[in-house]
mmCIF file of C-alpha atoms in Angstrom:
data_model
loop_
_atom_site.group_PDB
_atom_site.id
_atom_site.type_symbol
_atom_site.label_atom_id
_atom_site.label_comp_id
_atom_site.label_asym_id
_atom_site.label_seq_id
_atom_site.Cartn_x
_atom_site.Cartn_y
_atom_site.Cartn_z
ATOM 1 C CA UNK A 1 43.597 -26.722 14.438
ATOM 2 C CA UNK A 2 44.656 -23.461 14.673
ATOM 3 C CA UNK A 3 45.347 -23.637 11.644
ATOM 4 C CA UNK A 4 41.719 -24.795 10.860
ATOM 5 C CA UNK A 5 39.750 -22.624 12.539
ATOM 6 C CA UNK A 6 41.312 -19.804 10.851
ATOM 7 C CA UNK A 7 40.801 -21.321 7.367
ATOM 8 C CA UNK A 8 37.137 -22.387 8.612
ATOM 9 C CA UNK A 9 36.788 -18.397 9.689
ATOM 10 C CA UNK A 10 38.067 -16.817 6.912
ATOM 11 C CA UNK A 11 35.702 -19.348 4.217
ATOM 12 C CA UNK A 12 32.842 -18.288 5.748
ATOM 13 C CA UNK A 13 33.985 -14.638 5.485
ATOM 14 C CA UNK A 14 33.957 -15.029 2.049
ATOM 15 C CA UNK A 15 30.426 -16.570 2.314
ATOM 16 C CA UNK A 16 29.243 -12.991 4.103
ATOM 17 C CA UNK A 17 31.231 -10.836 1.530
ATOM 18 C CA UNK A 18 29.432 -12.934 -1.438
ATOM 19 C CA UNK A 19 25.806 -11.291 -0.373
ATOM 20 C CA UNK A 20 25.458 -7.586 -1.501
ATOM 21 C CA UNK A 21 23.752 -5.486 0.504
ATOM 22 C CA UNK A 22 19.916 -5.142 -0.301
ATOM 23 C CA UNK A 23 17.771 -1.696 -0.206
ATOM 24 C CA UNK A 24 14.053 -1.983 -1.099
ATOM 25 C CA UNK A 25 13.940 1.679 -1.768
ATOM 26 C CA UNK A 26 10.298 2.026 -1.308
ATOM 27 C CA UNK A 27 9.649 -1.059 -3.415
ATOM 28 C CA UNK A 28 6.182 -2.002 -4.032
ATOM 29 C CA UNK A 29 5.478 -5.323 -3.243
ATOM 30 C CA UNK A 30 2.722 -7.547 -4.709
ATOM 31 C CA UNK A 31 2.851 -11.075 -2.881
ATOM 32 C CA UNK A 32 0.207 -11.964 -0.239
ATOM 33 C CA UNK A 33 2.106 -13.000 2.959
ATOM 34 C CA UNK A 34 1.229 -14.443 6.402
ATOM 35 C CA UNK A 35 3.420 -13.787 9.365
ATOM 36 C CA UNK A 36 2.921 -16.466 12.082
ATOM 37 C CA UNK A 37 3.892 -16.277 15.918
ATOM 38 C CA UNK A 38 3.506 -19.012 18.569
ATOM 39 C CA UNK A 39 3.050 -17.720 21.724
ATOM 40 C CA UNK A 40 3.401 -19.922 24.872
ATOM 41 C CA UNK A 41 3.317 -17.410 28.431
ATOM 42 C CA UNK A 42 4.558 -14.523 26.884
ATOM 43 C CA UNK A 43 1.834 -11.424 28.257
ATOM 44 C CA UNK A 44 4.773 -9.359 29.098
ATOM 45 C CA UNK A 45 5.712 -9.026 25.468
ATOM 46 C CA UNK A 46 3.231 -10.246 22.680
ATOM 47 C CA UNK A 47 1.278 -6.723 22.378
ATOM 48 C CA UNK A 48 4.620 -4.866 22.020
ATOM 49 C CA UNK A 49 5.464 -7.445 18.912
ATOM 50 C CA UNK A 50 1.768 -7.280 17.533
ATOM 51 C CA UNK A 51 1.967 -3.731 17.576
ATOM 52 C CA UNK A 52 4.977 -3.458 15.538
ATOM 53 C CA UNK A 53 3.321 -5.901 12.866
ATOM 54 C CA UNK A 54 0.571 -4.090 12.187
ATOM 55 C CA UNK A 55 2.137 -1.169 11.969
ATOM 56 C CA UNK A 56 4.079 -2.372 9.186
ATOM 57 C CA UNK A 57 4.019 -0.097 6.113
ATOM 58 C CA UNK A 58 2.749 -3.040 3.646
ATOM 59 C CA UNK A 59 -0.580 -3.330 1.846
ATOM 60 C CA UNK A 60 -3.194 -4.355 4.786
ATOM 61 C CA UNK A 61 -4.970 -6.312 2.144
ATOM 62 C CA UNK A 62 -1.857 -8.556 1.534
ATOM 63 C CA UNK A 63 -1.129 -9.266 5.252
ATOM 64 C CA UNK A 64 -2.664 -11.854 7.490
ATOM 65 C CA UNK A 65 -1.434 -11.924 11.333
ATOM 66 C CA UNK A 66 -1.674 -15.439 13.346
ATOM 67 C CA UNK A 67 -1.041 -16.257 16.837
ATOM 68 C CA UNK A 68 -0.951 -19.678 17.818
ATOM 69 C CA UNK A 69 -1.376 -20.270 21.414
ATOM 70 C CA UNK A 70 0.412 -23.258 22.813
ATOM 71 C CA UNK A 71 -1.162 -23.858 26.444
ATOM 72 C CA UNK A 72 -0.426 -20.273 27.733
ATOM 73 C CA UNK A 73 -1.278 -20.333 31.203
ATOM 74 C CA UNK A 74 -1.223 -16.556 31.721
ATOM 75 C CA UNK A 75 -2.994 -13.865 29.529
ATOM 76 C CA UNK A 76 -1.489 -14.238 25.990
ATOM 77 C CA UNK A 77 -4.291 -15.486 24.565
ATOM 78 C CA UNK A 78 -6.519 -12.548 25.587
ATOM 79 C CA UNK A 79 -4.307 -9.732 24.847
ATOM 80 C CA UNK A 80 -3.331 -11.266 21.206
ATOM 81 C CA UNK A 81 -7.378 -11.582 21.147
ATOM 82 C CA UNK A 82 -7.705 -7.859 21.545
ATOM 83 C CA UNK A 83 -5.876 -7.872 18.382
ATOM 84 C CA UNK A 84 -8.977 -9.004 16.355
ATOM 85 C CA UNK A 85 -9.974 -5.684 15.069
ATOM 86 C CA UNK A 86 -6.597 -4.989 13.936
ATOM 87 C CA UNK A 87 -6.198 -8.008 11.606
ATOM 88 C CA UNK A 88 -5.093 -10.864 14.188
ATOM 89 C CA UNK A 89 -6.208 -14.098 13.832
ATOM 90 C CA UNK A 90 -5.821 -16.210 17.558
ATOM 91 C CA UNK A 91 -5.737 -19.446 17.053
ATOM 92 C CA UNK A 92 -5.006 -22.387 19.791
ATOM 93 C CA UNK A 93 -3.614 -25.422 20.291
ATOM 94 C CA UNK A 94 -5.770 -28.151 21.926
ATOM 95 C CA UNK A 95 -5.871 -29.796 25.421
ATOM 96 C CA UNK A 96 -5.110 -33.175 24.200
ATOM 97 C CA UNK A 97 -2.344 -32.244 22.417
ATOM 98 C CA UNK A 98 0.777 -34.271 23.490
ATOM 99 C CA UNK A 99 4.159 -34.324 21.709
ATOM 100 C CA UNK A 100 7.964 -33.032 22.351
ATOM 101 C CA UNK A 101 7.668 -30.488 19.598
ATOM 102 C CA UNK A 102 4.678 -28.206 20.431
ATOM 103 C CA UNK A 103 6.064 -25.617 17.950
ATOM 104 C CA UNK A 104 6.354 -27.227 14.940
ATOM 105 C CA UNK A 105 2.739 -28.085 15.901
ATOM 106 C CA UNK A 106 1.400 -24.852 16.243
ATOM 107 C CA UNK A 107 3.293 -23.491 12.756
ATOM 108 C CA UNK A 108 1.795 -26.455 10.936
ATOM 109 C CA UNK A 109 -1.392 -25.713 12.465
ATOM 110 C CA UNK A 110 -1.213 -21.804 11.399
ATOM 111 C CA UNK A 111 0.227 -23.073 8.102
ATOM 112 C CA UNK A 112 -2.730 -24.712 7.535
ATOM 113 C CA UNK A 113 -4.870 -21.662 7.877
ATOM 114 C CA UNK A 114 -2.501 -19.306 6.176
ATOM 115 C CA UNK A 115 -3.614 -17.470 2.708
ATOM 116 C CA UNK A 116 -0.219 -16.431 1.914
ATOM 117 C CA UNK A 117 1.828 -17.187 -0.449
ATOM 118 C CA UNK A 118 5.135 -16.188 2.024
ATOM 119 C CA UNK A 119 4.939 -17.735 5.518
ATOM 120 C CA UNK A 120 7.322 -15.336 7.563
ATOM 121 C CA UNK A 121 7.816 -17.020 11.236
ATOM 122 C CA UNK A 122 8.921 -14.582 13.994
ATOM 123 C CA UNK A 123 8.501 -14.772 17.616
ATOM 124 C CA UNK A 124 6.386 -13.044 20.457
ATOM 125 C CA UNK A 125 9.090 -11.387 22.022
ATOM 126 C CA UNK A 126 10.237 -10.066 18.957
ATOM 127 C CA UNK A 127 10.567 -5.880 17.600
ATOM 128 C CA UNK A 128 11.043 -4.711 14.248
ATOM 129 C CA UNK A 129 10.825 -1.393 12.021
ATOM 130 C CA UNK A 130 8.134 -0.463 10.116
ATOM 131 C CA UNK A 131 9.554 -1.232 6.690
ATOM 132 C CA UNK A 132 10.791 -4.961 7.943
ATOM 133 C CA UNK A 133 7.706 -7.008 5.504
ATOM 134 C CA UNK A 134 8.422 -4.810 2.675
ATOM 135 C CA UNK A 135 11.825 -5.209 2.875
ATOM 136 C CA UNK A 136 11.456 -9.391 3.262
ATOM 137 C CA UNK A 137 8.675 -9.789 0.431
ATOM 138 C CA UNK A 138 10.621 -7.309 -2.201
ATOM 139 C CA UNK A 139 13.718 -9.333 -1.658
ATOM 140 C CA UNK A 140 11.562 -12.228 -2.402
ATOM 141 C CA UNK A 141 10.357 -10.773 -5.315
ATOM 142 C CA UNK A 142 13.299 -9.660 -6.976
ATOM 143 C CA UNK A 143 15.280 -12.810 -5.969
ATOM 144 C CA UNK A 144 13.046 -15.430 -6.503
ATOM 145 C CA UNK A 145 14.214 -17.054 -3.357
ATOM 146 C CA UNK A 146 12.363 -20.152 -1.744
ATOM 147 C CA UNK A 147 13.611 -19.245 1.439
ATOM 148 C CA UNK A 148 15.079 -16.065 2.984
ATOM 149 C CA UNK A 149 16.591 -16.037 5.859
ATOM 150 C CA UNK A 150 16.775 -12.785 7.612
ATOM 151 C CA UNK A 151 19.166 -10.655 10.713
ATOM 152 C CA UNK A 152 18.523 -10.845 13.714
ATOM 153 C CA UNK A 153 19.796 -9.200 16.391
ATOM 154 C CA UNK A 154 20.079 -8.787 20.389
ATOM 155 C CA UNK A 155 19.049 -4.991 21.681
ATOM 156 C CA UNK A 156 18.000 -3.174 24.826
ATOM 157 C CA UNK A 157 21.035 -4.807 27.096
ATOM 158 C CA UNK A 158 20.735 -4.230 30.858
ATOM 159 C CA UNK A 159 23.984 -5.524 31.651
ATOM 160 C CA UNK A 160 27.862 -6.083 30.735
ATOM 161 C CA UNK A 161 26.225 -10.443 30.649
ATOM 162 C CA UNK A 162 23.984 -9.148 28.353
ATOM 163 C CA UNK A 163 26.213 -7.271 25.969
ATOM 164 C CA UNK A 164 28.464 -9.986 25.714
ATOM 165 C CA UNK A 165 25.494 -12.225 24.520
ATOM 166 C CA UNK A 166 25.094 -9.816 21.481
ATOM 167 C CA UNK A 167 28.164 -9.570 20.253
ATOM 168 C CA UNK A 168 28.419 -13.591 20.367
ATOM 169 C CA UNK A 169 24.765 -14.512 18.932
ATOM 170 C CA UNK A 170 25.873 -11.887 15.968
ATOM 171 C CA UNK A 171 28.823 -14.048 15.216
ATOM 172 C CA UNK A 172 25.966 -16.801 14.732
ATOM 173 C CA UNK A 173 23.684 -15.011 13.017
ATOM 174 C CA UNK A 174 26.910 -14.184 10.666
ATOM 175 C CA UNK A 175 27.741 -18.029 10.479
ATOM 176 C CA UNK A 176 24.310 -18.711 9.053
ATOM 177 C CA UNK A 177 24.582 -15.975 6.450
ATOM 178 C CA UNK A 178 27.581 -17.148 5.450
ATOM 179 C CA UNK A 179 27.037 -20.640 4.832
ATOM 180 C CA UNK A 180 24.161 -18.995 2.845
ATOM 181 C CA UNK A 181 26.404 -16.941 0.829
ATOM 182 C CA UNK A 182 28.790 -19.760 -0.024
ATOM 183 C CA UNK A 183 25.884 -22.176 -0.636
ATOM 184 C CA UNK A 184 26.282 -24.438 1.848
ATOM 185 C CA UNK A 185 23.269 -23.402 4.187
ATOM 186 C CA UNK A 186 24.163 -24.349 7.652
ATOM 187 C CA UNK A 187 22.184 -22.319 10.373
ATOM 188 C CA UNK A 188 19.149 -19.630 10.378
ATOM 189 C CA UNK A 189 16.916 -17.682 13.184
ATOM 190 C CA UNK A 190 13.072 -18.728 13.243
ATOM 191 C CA UNK A 191 13.210 -15.160 14.619
ATOM 192 C CA UNK A 192 12.815 -14.100 11.075
ATOM 193 C CA UNK A 193 12.768 -16.689 8.439
ATOM 194 C CA UNK A 194 10.549 -17.228 5.881
ATOM 195 C CA UNK A 195 9.480 -19.340 3.012
ATOM 196 C CA UNK A 196 7.247 -20.077 0.122
ATOM 197 C CA UNK A 197 3.889 -21.912 1.422
ATOM 198 C CA UNK A 198 4.431 -24.283 -1.472
ATOM 199 C CA UNK A 199 7.808 -25.139 -0.414
ATOM 200 C CA UNK A 200 6.707 -26.064 3.222
ATOM 201 C CA UNK A 201 4.240 -28.962 1.685
ATOM 202 C CA UNK A 202 6.593 -30.031 -0.826
ATOM 203 C CA UNK A 203 9.160 -30.657 2.117
ATOM 204 C CA UNK A 204 6.202 -32.396 3.665
ATOM 205 C CA UNK A 205 6.423 -29.747 6.483
ATOM 206 C CA UNK A 206 8.200 -31.289 9.550
ATOM 207 C CA UNK A 207 7.500 -35.189 9.417
ATOM 208 C CA UNK A 208 10.912 -36.360 9.675
ATOM 209 C CA UNK A 209 11.842 -33.731 12.196
ATOM 210 C CA UNK A 210 9.263 -33.431 14.639
ATOM 211 C CA UNK A 211 9.887 -35.952 17.155
ATOM 212 C CA UNK A 212 12.226 -33.062 18.196
ATOM 213 C CA UNK A 213 11.332 -30.173 20.310
ATOM 214 C CA UNK A 214 13.494 -27.262 18.253
ATOM 215 C CA UNK A 215 14.551 -27.093 14.963
ATOM 216 C CA UNK A 216 11.452 -25.551 13.222
ATOM 217 C CA UNK A 217 14.098 -23.154 11.398
ATOM 218 C CA UNK A 218 17.385 -24.845 11.175
ATOM 219 C CA UNK A 219 16.225 -28.733 10.480
ATOM 220 C CA UNK A 220 14.059 -27.328 8.112
ATOM 221 C CA UNK A 221 16.444 -25.162 6.412
ATOM 222 C CA UNK A 222 18.805 -28.374 6.054
ATOM 223 C CA UNK A 223 15.733 -30.127 4.536
ATOM 224 C CA UNK A 224 15.427 -27.328 2.127
ATOM 225 C CA UNK A 225 18.703 -27.391 1.053
ATOM 226 C CA UNK A 226 18.744 -30.822 0.080
ATOM 227 C CA UNK A 227 16.966 -30.252 -3.246
ATOM 228 C CA UNK A 228 17.474 -26.297 -3.418
ATOM 229 C CA UNK A 229 20.617 -25.121 -2.018
ATOM 230 C CA UNK A 230 20.910 -22.533 -4.559
ATOM 231 C CA UNK A 231 17.250 -20.941 -4.067
ATOM 232 C CA UNK A 232 18.101 -20.444 -0.213
ATOM 233 C CA UNK A 233 18.773 -16.615 0.488
ATOM 234 C CA UNK A 234 19.793 -14.437 3.165
ATOM 235 C CA UNK A 235 18.473 -10.556 3.027
ATOM 236 C CA UNK A 236 21.806 -8.511 4.531
ATOM 237 C CA UNK A 237 19.866 -5.658 4.711
ATOM 238 C CA UNK A 238 19.112 -2.862 8.038
ATOM 239 C CA UNK A 239 15.198 -2.545 7.449
ATOM 240 C CA UNK A 240 15.026 -6.501 7.635
ATOM 241 C CA UNK A 241 16.564 -7.140 11.171
ATOM 242 C CA UNK A 242 14.449 -8.526 13.690
ATOM 243 C CA UNK A 243 15.116 -7.627 17.650
ATOM 244 C CA UNK A 244 14.941 -9.422 20.590
ATOM 245 C CA UNK A 245 16.465 -9.797 24.032
ATOM 246 C CA UNK A 246 19.133 -11.467 25.313
ATOM 247 C CA UNK A 247 19.110 -13.823 28.146
ATOM 248 C CA UNK A 248 18.980 -11.847 31.555
ATOM 249 C CA UNK A 249 20.537 -14.938 33.935
ATOM 250 C CA UNK A 250 23.119 -17.622 32.874
ATOM 251 C CA UNK A 251 20.722 -20.701 33.625
ATOM 252 C CA UNK A 252 18.406 -18.851 30.904
ATOM 253 C CA UNK A 253 21.215 -18.690 28.717
ATOM 254 C CA UNK A 254 22.648 -22.645 29.186
ATOM 255 C CA UNK A 255 19.193 -23.822 28.464
ATOM 256 C CA UNK A 256 18.709 -21.806 25.719
ATOM 257 C CA UNK A 257 21.936 -23.417 23.925
ATOM 258 C CA UNK A 258 21.372 -26.453 25.074
ATOM 259 C CA UNK A 259 18.320 -26.511 23.305
ATOM 260 C CA UNK A 260 19.772 -25.384 19.992
ATOM 261 C CA UNK A 261 22.996 -27.717 20.521
ATOM 262 C CA UNK A 262 20.419 -30.328 20.618
ATOM 263 C CA UNK A 263 19.592 -30.043 17.081
ATOM 264 C CA UNK A 264 23.015 -31.067 16.085
ATOM 265 C CA UNK A 265 22.336 -34.763 16.073
ATOM 266 C CA UNK A 266 19.351 -34.484 13.700
ATOM 267 C CA UNK A 267 21.904 -32.851 11.153
ATOM 268 C CA UNK A 268 21.587 -34.479 7.887
ATOM 269 C CA UNK A 269 24.723 -33.118 6.278
ATOM 270 C CA UNK A 270 27.553 -34.636 6.830
ATOM 271 C CA UNK A 271 29.402 -31.535 5.832
ATOM 272 C CA UNK A 272 27.473 -29.320 9.022
ATOM 273 C CA UNK A 273 27.991 -31.864 11.474
ATOM 274 C CA UNK A 274 31.983 -31.978 10.652
ATOM 275 C CA UNK A 275 32.060 -28.015 10.804
ATOM 276 C CA UNK A 276 30.536 -27.813 14.161
ATOM 277 C CA UNK A 277 33.264 -30.976 15.150
ATOM 278 C CA UNK A 278 36.054 -28.680 13.478
ATOM 279 C CA UNK A 279 34.951 -25.690 16.123
ATOM 280 C CA UNK A 280 34.694 -27.820 18.790
ATOM 281 C CA UNK A 281 38.041 -28.911 18.822
ATOM 282 C CA UNK A 282 39.607 -26.165 18.121
ATOM 283 C CA UNK A 283 37.947 -24.850 21.450
ATOM 284 C CA UNK A 284 39.006 -28.054 23.368
ATOM 285 C CA UNK A 285 42.927 -27.782 22.111
ATOM 286 C CA UNK A 286 42.871 -23.891 23.140
ATOM 287 C CA UNK A 287 41.545 -24.548 26.845
ATOM 288 C CA UNK A 288 44.021 -27.581 26.803
ATOM 289 C CA UNK A 289 46.668 -25.328 25.789
ATOM 290 C CA UNK A 290 45.519 -23.087 28.385
ATOM 291 C CA UNK A 291 45.553 -25.585 31.198
ATOM 292 C CA UNK A 292 49.551 -26.485 30.140
ATOM 293 C CA UNK A 293 49.913 -22.525 30.212
ATOM 294 C CA UNK A 294 49.051 -22.640 33.625
ATOM 295 C CA UNK A 295 51.113 -25.454 34.885
ATOM 296 C CA UNK A 296 53.906 -23.380 33.110
ATOM 297 C CA UNK A 297 54.826 -26.846 30.669
ATOM 298 C CA UNK A 298 58.254 -25.781 28.557
ATOM 299 C CA UNK A 299 57.188 -23.852 25.131
ATOM 300 C CA UNK A 300 53.411 -23.996 25.382
ATOM 301 C CA UNK A 301 52.690 -20.889 26.838
ATOM 302 C CA UNK A 302 53.895 -19.398 23.286
ATOM 303 C CA UNK A 303 51.875 -21.659 21.628
ATOM 304 C CA UNK A 304 49.283 -20.936 23.463
ATOM 305 C CA UNK A 305 49.397 -17.258 23.136
ATOM 306 C CA UNK A 306 49.851 -17.696 19.405
ATOM 307 C CA UNK A 307 46.796 -19.639 18.917
ATOM 308 C CA UNK A 308 45.027 -17.438 20.752
ATOM 309 C CA UNK A 309 45.754 -14.509 19.282
ATOM 310 C CA UNK A 310 45.055 -16.047 16.329
ATOM 311 C CA UNK A 311 41.585 -16.808 17.128
ATOM 312 C CA UNK A 312 40.690 -13.259 18.784
ATOM 313 C CA UNK A 313 42.200 -11.725 14.940
ATOM 314 C CA UNK A 314 40.271 -13.820 13.130
ATOM 315 C CA UNK A 315 36.884 -13.184 14.660
ATOM 316 C CA UNK A 316 37.501 -9.704 14.605
ATOM 317 C CA UNK A 317 37.937 -9.534 11.181
ATOM 318 C CA UNK A 318 34.522 -11.652 11.034
ATOM 319 C CA UNK A 319 32.076 -9.898 13.116
ATOM 320 C CA UNK A 320 33.025 -6.421 12.546
ATOM 321 C CA UNK A 321 31.371 -6.190 9.102
ATOM 322 C CA UNK A 322 28.565 -7.347 11.970
ATOM 323 C CA UNK A 323 29.077 -5.110 13.828
ATOM 324 C CA UNK A 324 28.497 -2.608 11.464
ATOM 325 C CA UNK A 325 25.067 -3.845 9.576
ATOM 326 C CA UNK A 326 23.434 -3.141 13.597
ATOM 327 C CA UNK A 327 25.416 -0.252 14.253
ATOM 328 C CA UNK A 328 27.124 -1.478 17.285
ATOM 329 C CA UNK A 329 31.113 -1.057 16.771
ATOM 330 C CA UNK A 330 31.492 -0.550 20.666
ATOM 331 C CA UNK A 331 30.643 -4.417 21.561
ATOM 332 C CA UNK A 332 33.601 -4.896 19.550
ATOM 333 C CA UNK A 333 35.620 -3.875 23.224
ATOM 334 C CA UNK A 334 34.412 -6.987 24.442
ATOM 335 C CA UNK A 335 35.434 -9.264 22.191
ATOM 336 C CA UNK A 336 38.710 -10.087 24.030
ATOM 337 C CA UNK A 337 37.440 -11.551 27.204
ATOM 338 C CA UNK A 338 34.421 -12.997 24.523
ATOM 339 C CA UNK A 339 36.725 -14.964 22.654
ATOM 340 C CA UNK A 340 38.356 -16.511 25.554
ATOM 341 C CA UNK A 341 34.946 -17.622 27.584
ATOM 342 C CA UNK A 342 33.142 -18.544 24.496
ATOM 343 C CA UNK A 343 35.840 -21.399 24.334
ATOM 344 C CA UNK A 344 34.836 -22.417 27.523
ATOM 345 C CA UNK A 345 31.301 -22.604 27.164
ATOM 346 C CA UNK A 346 31.081 -24.359 23.976
ATOM 347 C CA UNK A 347 33.049 -26.749 24.690
ATOM 348 C CA UNK A 348 30.280 -27.419 27.765
ATOM 349 C CA UNK A 349 27.567 -26.891 25.555
ATOM 350 C CA UNK A 350 28.583 -29.438 22.704
ATOM 351 C CA UNK A 351 28.438 -31.931 24.973
ATOM 352 C CA UNK A 352 25.472 -31.260 27.410
ATOM 353 C CA UNK A 353 23.151 -30.157 24.769
ATOM 354 C CA UNK A 354 23.335 -33.752 22.847
ATOM 355 C CA UNK A 355 22.323 -35.799 26.576
ATOM 356 C CA UNK A 356 19.455 -35.344 28.237
ATOM 357 C CA UNK A 357 16.579 -33.285 28.424
ATOM 358 C CA UNK A 358 15.972 -29.200 29.140
ATOM 359 C CA UNK A 359 13.666 -26.657 30.108
ATOM 360 C CA UNK A 360 12.315 -24.966 27.359
ATOM 361 C CA UNK A 361 9.036 -22.362 28.227
ATOM 362 C CA UNK A 362 8.559 -24.555 31.506
ATOM 363 C CA UNK A 363 8.125 -28.389 30.025
ATOM 364 C CA UNK A 364 11.333 -30.920 29.848
ATOM 365 C CA UNK A 365 11.704 -31.592 26.058
ATOM 366 C CA UNK A 366 14.113 -33.361 24.100
#
């Protein structure tokens, strides 16, 4: 399994380097854009996110901003409404809406009201530089892409646990970019995802994937990839990065990763499933080797150390350019402990993420 894992990571590294860096170079843009945010109980974050968006270096006549309030019980809607004079439109889900996928419903409602040719989704707790929109849209215009995934990174960490998450999350973003680079898209993040509005309707929107709470990003990516894999791109640019926050608590982290893992049972591309299963089995074999190492069975300790050493080495090679993208090389000091912790939690999440319900925004969902 060690050899398989090493080959997989090196293959993904190839995909990363298949993608050239993009510099918008103050390019002018001409395509109308609608930025969409689904928000639920985000009174502590939404104002900063909206400030970042309304301050974009982007033609105001080409920009539409829509926030959909998902049954918030705090001041989210009031705060969003205060931005009306700055071009922000507030929509609200109806009290009678009862379903498992509120976020997909919110995005669908916003797209129905959108006027932009390009739809860009982000989250209510994100922040971005002033060149974000211009970079993503100019990348669309230059490449003729139908769908563009762009980098997301954690920042402003408040402790060691959050720094570990930042490094691990860069690994996940790198996997998504590498899959796109290899013309085999596997994952993306809805905090920084863009696609053409007519593509959304051509794909039937979220039909067929709307019974799962999560998946407005990955599962829709897979729908598009079935027909237009070569038209999906990754915008490898520092200016295109969206920043968000790591989870403060372990329970919040586990709940988030259970939600992400729950999507895997809905993957229609069995190659993606195979990739995930291979990585899971490798980590399972690694932990099994550790347990044998602890009880000091003959010759096992050498094999374990070799497997673990190879895991750390190939992950270092893979994640180094990701740290370069976000100027966070100091995070690499955490790679050794993270590589072990990651193996343990991945086994656990791979199981619990596909059974039962989890908590998301105060709701129990599948």
